[in-house]
Structure formats: C-alpha cells, structure tokens
PDB file of C-alpha atoms in Angstrom:
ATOM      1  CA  UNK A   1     -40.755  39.501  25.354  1.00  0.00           C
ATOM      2  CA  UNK A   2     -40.064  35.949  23.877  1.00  0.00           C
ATOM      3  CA  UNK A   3     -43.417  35.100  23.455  1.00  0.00           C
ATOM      4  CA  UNK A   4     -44.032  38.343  21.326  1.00  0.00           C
ATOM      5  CA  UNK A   5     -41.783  37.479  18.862  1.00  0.00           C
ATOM      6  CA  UNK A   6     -42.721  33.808  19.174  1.00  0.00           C
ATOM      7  CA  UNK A   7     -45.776  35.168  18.060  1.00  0.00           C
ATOM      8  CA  UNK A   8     -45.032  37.381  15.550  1.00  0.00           C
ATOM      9  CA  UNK A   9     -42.646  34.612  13.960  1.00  0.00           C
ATOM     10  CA  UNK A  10     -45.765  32.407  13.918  1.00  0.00           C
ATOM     11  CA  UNK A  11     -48.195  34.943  12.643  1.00  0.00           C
ATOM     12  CA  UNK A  12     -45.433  35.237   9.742  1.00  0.00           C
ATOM     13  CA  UNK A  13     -44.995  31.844   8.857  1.00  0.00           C
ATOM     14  CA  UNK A  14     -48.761  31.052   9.044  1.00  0.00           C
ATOM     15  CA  UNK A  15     -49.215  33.756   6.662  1.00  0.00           C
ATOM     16  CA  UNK A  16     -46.271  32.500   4.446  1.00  0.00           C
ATOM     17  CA  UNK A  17     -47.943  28.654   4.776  1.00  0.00           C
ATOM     18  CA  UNK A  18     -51.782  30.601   3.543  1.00  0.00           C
ATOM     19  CA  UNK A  19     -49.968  32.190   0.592  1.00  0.00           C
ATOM     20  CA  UNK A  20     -48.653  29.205  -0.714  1.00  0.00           C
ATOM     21  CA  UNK A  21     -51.976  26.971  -0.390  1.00  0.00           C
ATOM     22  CA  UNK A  22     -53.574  30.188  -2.537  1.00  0.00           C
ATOM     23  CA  UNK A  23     -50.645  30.159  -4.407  1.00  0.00           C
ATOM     24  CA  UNK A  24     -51.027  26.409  -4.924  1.00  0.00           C
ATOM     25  CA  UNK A  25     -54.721  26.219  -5.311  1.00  0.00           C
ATOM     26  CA  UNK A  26     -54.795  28.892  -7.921  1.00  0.00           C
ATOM     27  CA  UNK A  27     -52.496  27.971  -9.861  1.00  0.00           C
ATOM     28  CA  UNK A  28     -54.534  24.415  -9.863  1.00  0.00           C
ATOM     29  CA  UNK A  29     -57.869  26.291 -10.414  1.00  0.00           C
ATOM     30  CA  UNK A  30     -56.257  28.604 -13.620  1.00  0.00           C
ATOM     31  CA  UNK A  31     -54.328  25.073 -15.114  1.00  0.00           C
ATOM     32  CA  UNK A  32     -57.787  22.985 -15.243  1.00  0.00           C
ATOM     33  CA  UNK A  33     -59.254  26.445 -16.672  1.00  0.00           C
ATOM     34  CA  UNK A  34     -57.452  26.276 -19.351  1.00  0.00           C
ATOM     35  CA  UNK A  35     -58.327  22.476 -19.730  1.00  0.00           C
ATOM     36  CA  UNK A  36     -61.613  22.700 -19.755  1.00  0.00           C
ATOM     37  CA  UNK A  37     -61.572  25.870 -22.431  1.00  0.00           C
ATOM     38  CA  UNK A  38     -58.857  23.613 -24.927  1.00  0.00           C
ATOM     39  CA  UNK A  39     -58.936  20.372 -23.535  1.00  0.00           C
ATOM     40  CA  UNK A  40     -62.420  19.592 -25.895  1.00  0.00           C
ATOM     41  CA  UNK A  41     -60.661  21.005 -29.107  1.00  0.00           C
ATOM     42  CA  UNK A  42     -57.084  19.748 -28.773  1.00  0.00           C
ATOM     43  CA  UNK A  43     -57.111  16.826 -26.353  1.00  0.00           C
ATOM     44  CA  UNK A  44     -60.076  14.587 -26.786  1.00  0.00           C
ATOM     45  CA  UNK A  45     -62.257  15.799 -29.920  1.00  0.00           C
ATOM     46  CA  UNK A  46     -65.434  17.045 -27.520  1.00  0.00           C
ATOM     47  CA  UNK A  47     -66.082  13.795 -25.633  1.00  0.00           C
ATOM     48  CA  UNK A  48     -68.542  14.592 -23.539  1.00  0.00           C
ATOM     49  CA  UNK A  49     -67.355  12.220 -20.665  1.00  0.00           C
ATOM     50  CA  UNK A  50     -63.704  13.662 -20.436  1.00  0.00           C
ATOM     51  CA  UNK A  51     -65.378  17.558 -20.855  1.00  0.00           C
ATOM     52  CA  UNK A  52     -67.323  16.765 -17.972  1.00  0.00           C
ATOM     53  CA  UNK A  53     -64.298  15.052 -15.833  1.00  0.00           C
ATOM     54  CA  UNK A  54     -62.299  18.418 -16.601  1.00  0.00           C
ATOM     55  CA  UNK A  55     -65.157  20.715 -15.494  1.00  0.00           C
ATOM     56  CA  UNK A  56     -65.604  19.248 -12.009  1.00  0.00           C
ATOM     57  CA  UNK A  57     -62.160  18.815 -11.673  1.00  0.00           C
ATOM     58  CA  UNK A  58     -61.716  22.550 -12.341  1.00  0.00           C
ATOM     59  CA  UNK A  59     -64.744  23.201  -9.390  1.00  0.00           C
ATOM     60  CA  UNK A  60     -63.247  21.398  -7.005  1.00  0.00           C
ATOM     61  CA  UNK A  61     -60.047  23.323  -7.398  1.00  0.00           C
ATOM     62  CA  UNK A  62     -62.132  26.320  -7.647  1.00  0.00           C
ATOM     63  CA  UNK A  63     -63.849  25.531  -3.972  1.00  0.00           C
ATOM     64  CA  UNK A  64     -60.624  24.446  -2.802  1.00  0.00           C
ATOM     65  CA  UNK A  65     -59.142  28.091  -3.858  1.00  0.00           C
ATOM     66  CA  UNK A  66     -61.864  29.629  -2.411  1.00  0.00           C
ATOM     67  CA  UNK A  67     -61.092  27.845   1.037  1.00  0.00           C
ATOM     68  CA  UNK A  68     -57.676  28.838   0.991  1.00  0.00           C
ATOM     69  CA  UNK A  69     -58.513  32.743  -0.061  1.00  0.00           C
ATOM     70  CA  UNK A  70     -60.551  32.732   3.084  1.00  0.00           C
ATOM     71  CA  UNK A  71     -57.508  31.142   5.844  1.00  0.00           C
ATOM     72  CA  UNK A  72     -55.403  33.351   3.525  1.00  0.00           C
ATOM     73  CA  UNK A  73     -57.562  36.432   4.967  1.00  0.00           C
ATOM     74  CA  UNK A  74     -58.051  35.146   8.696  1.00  0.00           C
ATOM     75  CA  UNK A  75     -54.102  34.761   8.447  1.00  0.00           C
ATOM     76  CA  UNK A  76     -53.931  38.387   7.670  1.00  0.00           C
ATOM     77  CA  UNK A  77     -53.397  41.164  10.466  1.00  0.00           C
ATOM     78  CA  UNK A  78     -55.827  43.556  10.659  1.00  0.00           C
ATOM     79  CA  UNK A  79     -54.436  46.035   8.608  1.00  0.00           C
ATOM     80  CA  UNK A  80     -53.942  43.454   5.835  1.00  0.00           C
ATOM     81  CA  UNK A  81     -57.584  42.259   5.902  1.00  0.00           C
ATOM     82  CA  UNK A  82     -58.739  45.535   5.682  1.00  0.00           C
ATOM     83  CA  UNK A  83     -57.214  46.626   2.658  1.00  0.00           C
ATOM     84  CA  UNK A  84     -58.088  43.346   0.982  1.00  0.00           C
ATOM     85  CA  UNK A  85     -61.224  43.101   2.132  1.00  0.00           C
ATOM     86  CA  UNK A  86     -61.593  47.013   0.788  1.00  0.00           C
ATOM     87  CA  UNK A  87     -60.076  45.905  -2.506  1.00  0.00           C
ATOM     88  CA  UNK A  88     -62.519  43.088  -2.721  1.00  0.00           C
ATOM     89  CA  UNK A  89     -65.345  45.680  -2.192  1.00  0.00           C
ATOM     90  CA  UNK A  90     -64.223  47.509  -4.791  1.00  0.00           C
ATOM     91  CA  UNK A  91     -63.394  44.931  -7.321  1.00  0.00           C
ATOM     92  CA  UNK A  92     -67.169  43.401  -7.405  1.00  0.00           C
ATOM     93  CA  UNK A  93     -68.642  46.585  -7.161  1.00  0.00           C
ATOM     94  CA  UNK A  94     -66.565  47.473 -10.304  1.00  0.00           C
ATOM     95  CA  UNK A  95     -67.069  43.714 -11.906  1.00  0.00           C
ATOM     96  CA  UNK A  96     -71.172  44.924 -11.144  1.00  0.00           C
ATOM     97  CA  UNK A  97     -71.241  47.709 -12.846  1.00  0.00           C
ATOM     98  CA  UNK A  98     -68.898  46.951 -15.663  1.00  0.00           C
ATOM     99  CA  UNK A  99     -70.482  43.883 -16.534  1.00  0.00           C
ATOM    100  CA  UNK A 100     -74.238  44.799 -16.718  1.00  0.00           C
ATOM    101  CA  UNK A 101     -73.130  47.638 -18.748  1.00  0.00           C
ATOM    102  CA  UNK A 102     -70.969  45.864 -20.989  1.00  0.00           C
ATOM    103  CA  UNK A 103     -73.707  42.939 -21.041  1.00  0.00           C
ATOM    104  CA  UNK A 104     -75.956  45.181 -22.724  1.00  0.00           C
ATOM    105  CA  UNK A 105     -73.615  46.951 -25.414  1.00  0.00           C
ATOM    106  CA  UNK A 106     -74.445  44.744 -27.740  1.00  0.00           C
ATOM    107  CA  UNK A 107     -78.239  45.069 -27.295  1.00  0.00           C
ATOM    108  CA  UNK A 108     -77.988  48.669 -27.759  1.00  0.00           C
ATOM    109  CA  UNK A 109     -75.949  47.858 -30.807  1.00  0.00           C
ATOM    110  CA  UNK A 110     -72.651  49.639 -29.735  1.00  0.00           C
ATOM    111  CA  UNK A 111     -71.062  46.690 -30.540  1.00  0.00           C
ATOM    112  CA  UNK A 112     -71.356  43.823 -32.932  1.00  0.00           C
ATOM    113  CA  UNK A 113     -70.040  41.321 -30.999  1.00  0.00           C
ATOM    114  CA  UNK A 114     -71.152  38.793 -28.063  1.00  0.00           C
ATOM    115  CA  UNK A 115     -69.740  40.192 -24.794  1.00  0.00           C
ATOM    116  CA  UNK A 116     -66.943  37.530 -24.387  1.00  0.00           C
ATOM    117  CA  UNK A 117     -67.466  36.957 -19.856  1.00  0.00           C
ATOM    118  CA  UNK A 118     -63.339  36.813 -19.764  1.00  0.00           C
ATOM    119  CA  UNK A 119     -63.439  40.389 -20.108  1.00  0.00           C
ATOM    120  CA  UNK A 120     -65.643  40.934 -16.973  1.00  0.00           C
ATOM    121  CA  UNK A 121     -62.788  38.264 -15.014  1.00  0.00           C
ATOM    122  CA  UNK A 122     -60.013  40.962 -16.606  1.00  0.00           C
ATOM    123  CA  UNK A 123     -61.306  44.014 -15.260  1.00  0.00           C
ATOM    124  CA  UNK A 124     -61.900  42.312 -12.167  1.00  0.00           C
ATOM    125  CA  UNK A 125     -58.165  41.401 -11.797  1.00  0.00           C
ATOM    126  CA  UNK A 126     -57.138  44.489 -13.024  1.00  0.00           C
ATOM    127  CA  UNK A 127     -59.593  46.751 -10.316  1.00  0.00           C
ATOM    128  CA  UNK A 128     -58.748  44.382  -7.775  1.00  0.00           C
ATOM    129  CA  UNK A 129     -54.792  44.980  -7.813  1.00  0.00           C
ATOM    130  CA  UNK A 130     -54.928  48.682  -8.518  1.00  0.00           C
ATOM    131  CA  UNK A 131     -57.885  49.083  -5.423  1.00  0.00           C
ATOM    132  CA  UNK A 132     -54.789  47.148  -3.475  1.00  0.00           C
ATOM    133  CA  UNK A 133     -52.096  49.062  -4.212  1.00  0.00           C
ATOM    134  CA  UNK A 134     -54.239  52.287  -3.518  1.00  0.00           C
ATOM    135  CA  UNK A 135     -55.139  50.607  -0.481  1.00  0.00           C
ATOM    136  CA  UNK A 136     -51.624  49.588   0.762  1.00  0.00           C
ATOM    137  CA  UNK A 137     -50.085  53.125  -0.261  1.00  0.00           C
ATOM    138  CA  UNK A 138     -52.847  54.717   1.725  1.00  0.00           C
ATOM    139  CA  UNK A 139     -52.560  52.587   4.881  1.00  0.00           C
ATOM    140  CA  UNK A 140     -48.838  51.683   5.109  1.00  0.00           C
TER     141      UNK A 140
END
C-alpha cells in the first residue's frame, strides 16, 4: 500500500520537476526570441557578430525546450500523453493546412501583404490549447 502512494507521490513530483524545466526552458527560448527579433534594431545597430551570438543562443534554448517537452511527455500518465500527444496531432495538422493556404493568399492576390510566419506560430498555439481542452473535457 505504501509503495503505491510512494509511487504516485513520485510520479507527481517528477511531473511537477518536467513542468518547471518546460516552464524554464520556454520561457528562455521566447526571451532570446524576442532578442534576436529587437536585439539588431534597439541593442546593437545590426552587428552582425552579436545577431549571430543571439540566434544560436536562441537554438540552443530552443533544443533545450524541445528536450524538456519530450521528459515533460514521458513524465505524463497515460491518459495525459494521450491527450497531448492528440493535441499535438491536431495542432500541426492545423499549422499544415493553415499555413500552405495562407502562404499562398498573397499569390492569388487575396491579400496585399507578405504572409508574416508569426501568424502560422499563433494559430498553432491557439489550435493546440483549444485541441487540449477538448481533449481533457472528453477524457477526464
């Protein structure tokens, strides 16, 4: 009986230890984001040296925030996994279709702009967290 709960307790705070590394990494990834896209403009006038410092910087956090989204998943029960791995599914088959339509919008003159690629990231967030909430109402 003991070493049920022992295990439960460490399922829980191994799951609590993943979320913060994601949490952690993310946040990391998303801060040298943002220096890479302002750092040129406001920080050091395009130097090509510190532009190119900022952008590796920002893929290493990105590969380090990929590591951690996968021991955030094995960390998961099954249940868990399943709806995020579901969500995920979803998301990029959504990000797919979304984006080589709205890739081509402006070839077919429906718009008069250059697709901006943040919008593709935004309805991938946005896909992903409702295709998780469907997924945890549905399963919980």
């Amino acid at each position: 009986m003991n070493t049920i709960k022992n295990d439960s307790q460490n399922i829980k705070q191994r799951g609590k230890s993943a979320t913060k590394q994601l949490f952690v990494w993310t946040s990391c990834w998303v801060l040298s984001l943002a220096l890479v896209a302002f750092g040129p403009k406001f920080f050091w006038d395009y130097a090509t040296t510190f532009t190119l410092i900022a952008i590796f910087i920002n893929l290493g956090f990105g590969f380090k925030m990929i590591i951690a989204n996968k021991q955030h998943l094995i960390c998961m029960d099954e249940m868990q996994r399943k709806i995020q791995l579901e969500a995920m599914a979803i998301s990029l088959g959504v990000s797919m279709v979304f984006g080589a339509m709205y890739g081509l919008l402006e070839a077919v003159r429906l718009i008069s702009h250059s697709p901006n690629p943040s919008n593709i990231l935004f309805v991938m967030g946005i896909s992903y967290g409702i295709a998780v909430a469907i997924g945890y109402r549905r399963y919980m």
